[in-house]
Amino acid sequence: MATIRLGDEAPNFTAETSEGTINFHEWLGDSWGILFSHPADYTPVCTTELGTVARYTDEFKKRNVKVVALSVDGVESHHGWIKDINETQNTTVNFPIIADEDGKVSELYDMIHPNADSKLTVRSVFVIDNNKKVKLMITYPASTGRNFDELLRVVDSLQLTAYHKVATPANWQNGDDCVVVPAIATADIPAIFPKGFTEVKPYLRMTPQPNLD
Ligand code: BEZ
């Protein structure tokens, strides 16, 4: 297993999923991607998580993000569990779940943390950009379900900062003012950010979010 770091190419793999065999890079195509693992099928927190992701389909689509889940259970188990998710979470699971029975993908992405559990994957999240680069990684324990509003928020930040010379401050939400990146001299800001800016300190310059009308 190689350590994955931000900026690395997301390791490619071919795997069985609830929607057939996928080659990860081909499946991603030109989209952004979220690969997220959960400990096991037919478990309560995971059921709510996958239901939530399915209900957020339109939000992921708007952002050009394809979502794929993973657990170490098999395809048949995934199919049975998806029925339960759809029934109990009032949704339709419409993204693939990788059946990583041999642990190949979990190993590749370091999703098994033996001091947490020797066999089951933790709740890993990898956000991958449209050039297949890993842009963000978050890891939660089995006992803590993820906040998928936070995942949408970080995707908004990643996509904004990929195209504009801004960074997003603490607790930023889409639409809030942004930080001008330190590499831009204050004298150059008006030409780059015509909406204006506020110099709070020479190193802290705020500007309205540039990609909004
Ligand atoms: C769950 O998804 O509910 C869960 C899975 C493994 C351990 C604890 C909770």
Coordinates of N, CA and C in Angstrom, one line a residue, residues 31-32 53-54 56-67 94 152 155 159:
S31 N -15.6 13.7 -14.9 CA -16.3 14.2 -13.7 C -15.4 14.3 -12.5
W32 N -15.8 15.1 -11.5 CA -15.2 14.9 -10.2 C -15.8 13.6 -9.6
V53 N -26.9 10.1 0.9 CA -26.2 10.4 -0.4 C -27.2 10.2 -1.5
A54 N -28.0 9.2 -1.5 CA -29.0 9.0 -2.6 C -30.0 10.2 -2.7
Y56 N -29.3 13.2 -2.0 CA -28.5 14.4 -2.4 C -28.1 14.2 -3.9
T57 N -28.7 13.3 -4.6 CA -28.3 13.1 -6.0 C -28.2 14.3 -6.8
D58 N -29.2 15.2 -6.7 CA -29.3 16.4 -7.6 C -28.1 17.3 -7.2
E59 N -27.8 17.4 -5.9 CA -26.7 18.3 -5.5 C -25.4 17.8 -6.0
F60 N -25.2 16.5 -6.0 CA -23.9 16.0 -6.6 C -23.9 16.2 -8.1
K61 N -25.0 16.0 -8.7 CA -25.1 16.2 -10.2 C -24.8 17.6 -10.6
K62 N -25.4 18.6 -9.8 CA -25.2 20.0 -10.1 C -23.7 20.4 -10.1
R63 N -22.9 19.6 -9.2 CA -21.5 19.9 -9.1 C -20.6 19.0 -10.0
N64 N -21.3 18.2 -10.8 CA -20.5 17.3 -11.7 C -19.7 16.3 -10.9
V65 N -20.3 15.8 -9.8 CA -19.6 14.8 -9.0 C -20.3 13.5 -9.1
K66 N -19.5 12.4 -9.4 CA -20.0 11.1 -9.4 C -19.6 10.4 -8.0
V67 N -20.5 9.7 -7.5 CA -20.3 9.1 -6.1 C -20.3 7.6 -6.2
N94 N -28.8 5.2 -6.3 CA -28.6 5.3 -7.8 C -27.1 5.5 -8.1
L152 N -20.7 18.6 0.6 CA -21.1 19.5 -0.5 C -20.4 20.8 -0.4
V155 N -16.8 20.5 -1.5 CA -16.7 20.4 -3.0 C -16.9 21.8 -3.6
Q159 N -14.0 23.4 -5.8 CA -14.2 23.8 -7.2 C -14.0 25.3 -7.4

